[in-house]
mmCIF file of C-alpha atoms and ligand atoms in Angstrom:
data_model
loop_
_atom_site.group_PDB
_atom_site.id
_atom_site.type_symbol
_atom_site.label_atom_id
_atom_site.label_comp_id
_atom_site.label_asym_id
_atom_site.label_seq_id
_atom_site.Cartn_x
_atom_site.Cartn_y
_atom_site.Cartn_z
ATOM 1 C CA MET A 1387 -151.421 38.311 -26.560
ATOM 2 C CA GLN A 1388 -155.039 36.754 -26.932
ATOM 3 C CA ARG A 1389 -157.681 38.685 -24.855
ATOM 4 C CA GLY A 1390 -159.718 37.530 -22.415
ATOM 5 C CA VAL A 1391 -160.568 39.257 -19.415
ATOM 6 C CA GLU A 1392 -157.592 40.658 -19.401
ATOM 7 C CA ILE A 1393 -156.856 44.344 -20.522
ATOM 8 C CA GLY A 1394 -153.389 45.498 -19.760
ATOM 9 C CA ARG A 1395 -150.509 45.388 -22.247
ATOM 10 C CA PHE A 1396 -147.302 43.421 -22.982
ATOM 11 C CA ILE A 1397 -144.455 45.203 -24.772
ATOM 12 C CA THR A 1398 -141.016 43.713 -24.460
ATOM 13 C CA PHE A 1399 -137.288 44.581 -25.141
ATOM 14 C CA GLU A 1400 -134.705 42.849 -26.798
ATOM 15 C CA GLY A 1401 -131.175 42.647 -28.062
ATOM 16 C CA GLY A 1402 -127.389 42.206 -27.724
ATOM 17 C CA GLU A 1403 -125.158 43.849 -24.925
ATOM 18 C CA GLY A 1404 -125.096 46.799 -25.214
ATOM 19 C CA SER A 1405 -127.806 47.611 -27.150
ATOM 20 C CA GLY A 1406 -129.165 50.321 -24.424
ATOM 21 C CA LYS A 1407 -132.182 47.631 -23.542
ATOM 22 C CA SER A 1408 -132.627 48.397 -20.384
ATOM 23 C CA THR A 1409 -132.304 52.132 -20.478
ATOM 24 C CA GLN A 1410 -134.832 52.733 -22.647
ATOM 25 C CA ALA A 1411 -137.266 50.115 -21.325
ATOM 26 C CA GLY A 1412 -137.104 51.904 -18.188
ATOM 27 C CA ILE A 1413 -138.024 55.501 -20.159
ATOM 28 C CA LEU A 1414 -140.844 54.061 -21.510
ATOM 29 C CA ALA A 1415 -142.081 52.300 -18.288
ATOM 30 C CA ASN A 1416 -141.561 56.290 -16.626
ATOM 31 C CA ARG A 1417 -144.027 57.452 -19.679
ATOM 32 C CA LEU A 1418 -146.457 54.869 -19.988
ATOM 33 C CA SER A 1419 -146.559 56.017 -15.771
ATOM 34 C CA ARG A 1420 -146.888 60.272 -16.751
ATOM 35 C CA ALA A 1421 -149.368 59.389 -19.301
ATOM 36 C CA GLY A 1422 -151.808 58.035 -16.177
ATOM 37 C CA ARG A 1423 -151.021 53.702 -17.057
ATOM 38 C CA ALA A 1424 -150.528 52.090 -14.043
ATOM 39 C CA VAL A 1425 -147.434 49.697 -15.211
ATOM 40 C CA LEU A 1426 -145.065 46.412 -14.121
ATOM 41 C CA ALA A 1427 -141.867 47.017 -15.311
ATOM 42 C CA THR A 1428 -139.843 43.688 -14.912
ATOM 43 C CA ARG A 1429 -136.943 41.891 -16.261
ATOM 44 C CA GLU A 1430 -135.629 38.423 -17.553
ATOM 45 C CA PRO A 1431 -133.777 36.415 -16.256
ATOM 46 C CA GLY A 1432 -135.972 37.330 -13.352
ATOM 47 C CA GLY A 1433 -138.998 39.232 -12.128
ATOM 48 C CA SER A 1434 -140.350 37.260 -9.466
ATOM 49 C CA PRO A 1435 -138.945 36.044 -6.753
ATOM 50 C CA ALA A 1436 -137.950 32.041 -7.683
ATOM 51 C CA ALA A 1437 -136.947 33.447 -10.633
ATOM 52 C CA GLU A 1438 -134.643 35.594 -9.080
ATOM 53 C CA GLU A 1439 -132.963 33.146 -7.135
ATOM 54 C CA ILE A 1440 -132.585 31.160 -11.094
ATOM 55 C CA ARG A 1441 -131.134 34.575 -11.768
ATOM 56 C CA GLU A 1442 -128.657 34.149 -9.972
ATOM 57 C CA VAL A 1443 -127.498 30.637 -11.001
ATOM 58 C CA LEU A 1444 -127.981 31.004 -14.000
ATOM 59 C CA LEU A 1445 -125.205 34.039 -14.505
ATOM 60 C CA SER A 1446 -122.854 32.523 -11.953
ATOM 61 C CA GLY A 1447 -121.840 30.259 -15.231
ATOM 62 C CA GLN A 1448 -122.885 26.911 -12.512
ATOM 63 C CA VAL A 1449 -125.697 25.477 -15.415
ATOM 64 C CA ALA A 1450 -123.281 25.854 -18.210
ATOM 65 C CA PRO A 1451 -121.354 23.317 -18.273
ATOM 66 C CA LEU A 1452 -124.899 21.393 -18.574
ATOM 67 C CA GLY A 1453 -125.389 22.534 -21.888
ATOM 68 C CA PRO A 1454 -127.466 24.839 -23.863
ATOM 69 C CA LEU A 1455 -130.574 22.114 -23.361
ATOM 70 C CA ALA A 1456 -130.670 22.466 -20.085
ATOM 71 C CA GLU A 1457 -129.588 26.636 -18.966
ATOM 72 C CA ALA A 1458 -133.155 26.805 -21.693
ATOM 73 C CA VAL A 1459 -134.812 24.709 -19.876
ATOM 74 C CA LEU A 1460 -133.679 26.732 -16.759
ATOM 75 C CA PHE A 1461 -134.929 29.952 -18.133
ATOM 76 C CA SER A 1462 -137.539 28.940 -19.460
ATOM 77 C CA VAL A 1463 -138.586 27.452 -15.585
ATOM 78 C CA ALA A 1464 -137.804 30.856 -14.779
ATOM 79 C CA ARG A 1465 -140.045 32.077 -17.039
ATOM 80 C CA ALA A 1466 -142.722 30.296 -16.027
ATOM 81 C CA ASP A 1467 -142.976 31.839 -12.456
ATOM 82 C CA HIS A 1468 -142.539 34.833 -14.096
ATOM 83 C CA VAL A 1469 -145.808 34.826 -16.065
ATOM 84 C CA ASP A 1470 -147.417 32.597 -13.750
ATOM 85 C CA ASN A 1471 -146.428 35.249 -10.490
ATOM 86 C CA ALA A 1472 -146.462 38.790 -12.239
ATOM 87 C CA ILE A 1473 -146.856 39.229 -15.865
ATOM 88 C CA LYS A 1474 -150.414 37.788 -15.891
ATOM 89 C CA ASP A 1475 -151.841 38.949 -12.884
ATOM 90 C CA ALA A 1476 -150.632 42.527 -13.810
ATOM 91 C CA LEU A 1477 -152.199 42.452 -17.022
ATOM 92 C CA GLN A 1478 -155.418 40.774 -15.758
ATOM 93 C CA GLU A 1479 -155.252 43.904 -13.873
ATOM 94 C CA GLY A 1480 -155.091 45.757 -16.748
ATOM 95 C CA ALA A 1481 -151.542 47.379 -16.068
ATOM 96 C CA TRP A 1482 -149.160 48.416 -18.942
ATOM 97 C CA VAL A 1483 -145.644 45.017 -18.922
ATOM 98 C CA VAL A 1484 -142.704 46.534 -19.998
ATOM 99 C CA CYS A 1485 -140.323 43.603 -19.636
ATOM 100 C CA ASP A 1486 -136.262 43.463 -20.057
ATOM 101 C CA ARG A 1487 -135.687 40.511 -22.390
ATOM 102 C CA PHE A 1488 -138.278 37.733 -22.684
ATOM 103 C CA MET A 1489 -138.904 34.623 -24.894
ATOM 104 C CA ASP A 1490 -137.122 35.772 -28.277
ATOM 105 C CA SER A 1491 -133.587 36.506 -25.879
ATOM 106 C CA THR A 1492 -134.376 32.127 -25.577
ATOM 107 C CA ARG A 1493 -135.095 31.407 -29.203
ATOM 108 C CA ALA A 1494 -131.973 33.714 -30.020
ATOM 109 C CA TYR A 1495 -129.061 32.541 -27.278
ATOM 110 C CA GLN A 1496 -130.114 28.745 -26.582
ATOM 111 C CA GLY A 1497 -131.878 27.899 -29.506
ATOM 112 C CA ALA A 1498 -130.238 29.951 -33.330
ATOM 113 C CA THR A 1499 -127.101 31.183 -31.183
ATOM 114 C CA ALA A 1500 -126.116 27.631 -29.083
ATOM 115 C CA GLY A 1501 -128.143 25.086 -31.353
ATOM 116 C CA VAL A 1502 -131.305 24.268 -29.525
ATOM 117 C CA PRO A 1503 -133.657 22.967 -31.652
ATOM 118 C CA ARG A 1504 -136.297 24.989 -33.052
ATOM 119 C CA GLY A 1505 -138.933 22.011 -31.739
ATOM 120 C CA ILE A 1506 -137.795 22.485 -28.846
ATOM 121 C CA ILE A 1507 -137.283 25.759 -27.711
ATOM 122 C CA ASN A 1508 -141.197 26.459 -29.112
ATOM 123 C CA ALA A 1509 -142.166 23.265 -26.391
ATOM 124 C CA LEU A 1510 -141.026 25.249 -24.475
ATOM 125 C CA GLU A 1511 -142.501 28.291 -25.043
ATOM 126 C CA ARG A 1512 -145.583 27.397 -25.295
ATOM 127 C CA LEU A 1513 -145.572 26.065 -22.181
ATOM 128 C CA THR A 1514 -143.886 28.732 -20.981
ATOM 129 C CA VAL A 1515 -145.621 31.676 -22.463
ATOM 130 C CA GLY A 1516 -148.598 30.472 -24.171
ATOM 131 C CA ALA A 1517 -150.957 32.928 -25.516
ATOM 132 C CA LEU A 1518 -149.104 35.614 -23.782
ATOM 133 C CA ALA A 1519 -147.129 37.121 -26.232
ATOM 134 C CA PRO A 1520 -145.507 40.549 -26.502
ATOM 135 C CA ASP A 1521 -148.160 43.402 -27.771
ATOM 136 C CA ILE A 1522 -144.649 44.893 -29.174
ATOM 137 C CA THR A 1523 -141.424 43.349 -29.023
ATOM 138 C CA PHE A 1524 -138.084 45.945 -29.594
ATOM 139 C CA ILE A 1525 -135.500 44.871 -31.171
ATOM 140 C CA LEU A 1526 -132.366 47.142 -30.399
ATOM 141 C CA ASP A 1527 -130.108 46.813 -32.588
ATOM 142 C CA ILE A 1528 -126.011 47.641 -32.511
ATOM 143 C CA PRO A 1529 -123.770 46.094 -34.634
ATOM 144 C CA ALA A 1530 -121.849 43.518 -32.528
ATOM 145 C CA GLU A 1531 -118.643 45.261 -31.535
ATOM 146 C CA GLU A 1532 -120.279 48.893 -30.755
ATOM 147 C CA GLY A 1533 -122.664 47.044 -28.454
ATOM 148 C CA LEU A 1534 -119.732 45.127 -26.616
ATOM 149 C CA ALA A 1535 -118.031 48.577 -26.589
ATOM 150 C CA ARG A 1536 -120.306 50.045 -24.431
ATOM 151 C CA ALA A 1537 -121.100 47.289 -22.337
ATOM 152 C CA GLN A 1538 -117.739 46.909 -21.632
ATOM 153 C CA ALA A 1539 -117.868 50.602 -20.855
ATOM 154 C CA ARG A 1540 -120.569 49.711 -18.423
ATOM 155 C CA ALA A 1541 -119.063 46.773 -16.035
ATOM 156 C CA GLU A 1542 -115.470 48.151 -16.215
ATOM 157 C CA GLY A 1543 -114.063 47.756 -12.659
ATOM 158 C CA ALA A 1544 -116.862 45.151 -12.145
ATOM 159 C CA GLU A 1545 -116.588 41.270 -12.725
ATOM 160 C CA PRO A 1546 -118.275 39.988 -16.268
ATOM 161 C CA ASP A 1547 -120.725 37.907 -15.146
ATOM 162 C CA ARG A 1548 -120.517 34.289 -17.738
ATOM 163 C CA PHE A 1549 -122.636 35.948 -20.525
ATOM 164 C CA GLU A 1550 -120.114 39.127 -20.454
ATOM 165 C CA GLY A 1551 -117.171 37.048 -21.176
ATOM 166 C CA GLN A 1552 -118.126 35.863 -24.802
ATOM 167 C CA GLU A 1553 -116.756 37.132 -27.336
ATOM 168 C CA LEU A 1554 -117.790 39.162 -31.124
ATOM 169 C CA MET A 1555 -118.567 36.533 -33.239
ATOM 170 C CA LEU A 1556 -121.308 35.502 -30.264
ATOM 171 C CA HIS A 1557 -122.636 38.833 -31.008
ATOM 172 C CA GLU A 1558 -122.998 39.051 -34.281
ATOM 173 C CA ARG A 1559 -124.276 35.867 -33.877
ATOM 174 C CA VAL A 1560 -126.663 36.923 -31.312
ATOM 175 C CA ARG A 1561 -127.866 39.806 -33.432
ATOM 176 C CA ARG A 1562 -128.615 38.183 -36.778
ATOM 177 C CA ALA A 1563 -130.416 35.711 -34.577
ATOM 178 C CA PHE A 1564 -132.837 38.624 -32.773
ATOM 179 C CA LEU A 1565 -133.172 40.076 -36.686
ATOM 180 C CA ASP A 1566 -134.350 36.624 -37.675
ATOM 181 C CA ILE A 1567 -136.890 36.653 -35.353
ATOM 182 C CA ALA A 1568 -137.878 40.269 -36.560
ATOM 183 C CA ASP A 1569 -138.079 39.215 -40.037
ATOM 184 C CA GLU A 1570 -140.390 36.089 -39.207
ATOM 185 C CA GLU A 1571 -143.091 37.814 -37.215
ATOM 186 C CA PRO A 1572 -143.412 41.425 -38.581
ATOM 187 C CA ALA A 1573 -146.570 41.915 -36.454
ATOM 188 C CA ARG A 1574 -145.026 42.100 -32.973
ATOM 189 C CA CYS A 1575 -141.505 42.785 -33.439
ATOM 190 C CA VAL A 1576 -140.311 46.760 -33.996
ATOM 191 C CA VAL A 1577 -136.305 46.763 -34.855
ATOM 192 C CA VAL A 1578 -134.916 49.526 -33.408
ATOM 193 C CA ASP A 1579 -131.195 51.410 -34.695
ATOM 194 C CA ALA A 1580 -130.175 51.622 -31.352
ATOM 195 C CA SER A 1581 -126.535 53.442 -32.565
ATOM 196 C CA GLN A 1582 -128.509 56.380 -32.581
ATOM 197 C CA PRO A 1583 -128.659 58.716 -29.622
ATOM 198 C CA GLU A 1584 -130.466 57.600 -26.295
ATOM 199 C CA ALA A 1585 -133.284 60.216 -26.960
ATOM 200 C CA MET A 1586 -134.300 59.523 -30.405
ATOM 201 C CA VAL A 1587 -134.239 55.512 -29.457
ATOM 202 C CA ALA A 1588 -136.578 56.508 -27.287
ATOM 203 C CA GLU A 1589 -138.654 58.623 -29.588
ATOM 204 C CA ASP A 1590 -138.627 55.516 -32.039
ATOM 205 C CA VAL A 1591 -140.131 53.105 -29.556
ATOM 206 C CA TRP A 1592 -142.630 55.883 -27.992
ATOM 207 C CA GLU A 1593 -144.130 56.993 -31.708
ATOM 208 C CA THR A 1594 -144.558 53.097 -32.509
ATOM 209 C CA VAL A 1595 -146.136 52.537 -29.000
ATOM 210 C CA LEU A 1596 -148.417 55.452 -29.663
ATOM 211 C CA GLN A 1597 -149.651 54.223 -32.676
ATOM 212 C CA ARG A 1598 -149.980 50.706 -32.443
ATOM 213 C CA LEU A 1599 -150.847 50.713 -28.699
ATOM 214 C CA ASN A 1600 -152.864 53.546 -28.122
ATOM 215 C CA PRO A 1601 -151.650 54.527 -24.826
HETATM 216 P P1 TYD B 237 -128.301 40.770 -18.007
HETATM 217 O O1 TYD B 237 -127.578 41.129 -16.348
HETATM 218 O O2 TYD B 237 -129.777 40.889 -17.671
HETATM 219 O O3 TYD B 237 -127.399 41.248 -19.337
HETATM 220 P P2 TYD B 237 -128.203 41.514 -20.264
HETATM 221 O O4 TYD B 237 -128.175 43.456 -19.656
HETATM 222 O O5 TYD B 237 -127.356 41.900 -21.456
HETATM 223 O O6 TYD B 237 -130.094 42.277 -20.564
HETATM 224 O O7 TYD B 237 -127.757 39.036 -17.988
HETATM 225 C C1 TYD B 237 -128.770 38.360 -19.128
HETATM 226 C C2 TYD B 237 -128.019 37.397 -19.560
HETATM 227 O O8 TYD B 237 -129.064 36.275 -19.815
HETATM 228 C C3 TYD B 237 -127.919 37.618 -21.057
HETATM 229 O O9 TYD B 237 -126.554 37.251 -21.516
HETATM 230 C C4 TYD B 237 -128.615 37.060 -21.918
HETATM 231 C C5 TYD B 237 -129.221 35.601 -20.855
HETATM 232 N N1 TYD B 237 -130.271 35.808 -21.608
HETATM 233 C C6 TYD B 237 -130.504 34.158 -22.176
HETATM 234 O O10 TYD B 237 -129.309 33.822 -23.068
HETATM 235 N N2 TYD B 237 -131.491 33.302 -22.680
HETATM 236 C C7 TYD B 237 -132.657 34.038 -21.603
HETATM 237 O O11 TYD B 237 -133.460 33.322 -21.876
HETATM 238 C C8 TYD B 237 -132.833 34.853 -21.428
HETATM 239 C C9 TYD B 237 -133.981 35.583 -20.998
HETATM 240 C C10 TYD B 237 -131.654 35.678 -21.037
#
């Protein structure tokens, strides 16, 4: 993240379904709070009132028939609002922002997996994220089958949303896409083995935060 007046830190969690992102984002947010930091724990799609409304539309599957470009644009509209009306202010006030999914999800799902050209994804990123790239992005990596099994166990009895209805092959492609992002941007991205027990994943995350950002 480019430093101006803002003094906060921006950490994102990415990964496929069942990778434990949300749990790990929550654990990190708690640890940072206990360390005396102001924390904004947030998520995408969503994170601001308008973006939460767009989330409902996206996860209902109503946008899917319009194709991946429409989805990429709508995820980006939500992101722009989230950045402008939640993340920026928190960073300017010195908070540590911990976000469950961010721009890499658009790269991985709508870009690499659904085929929206990289140039368009990049242009959307420039519009929505600008200079506000995360300080650290944790990519929680888990074999597709394992992640899917976890996600299904979690959703048992619940109606799966459109994304959770997708198949194993898609999960493998998404996993590959996240690993490719980590390869491209090693200074920002840290791959964590998410098939480890939850407490060990949390330790890996905390060690990295201690080393890189000195909370
Ligand atoms: P969510 O219910 O938050 O699931 P998860 O626990 O997997 O995070 O649903 C978010 C879904 O939206 C998830 O399947 C990934 C997808 N998504 C995109 O396709 N593009 C994006 O830019 C974002 C932020 C999410």
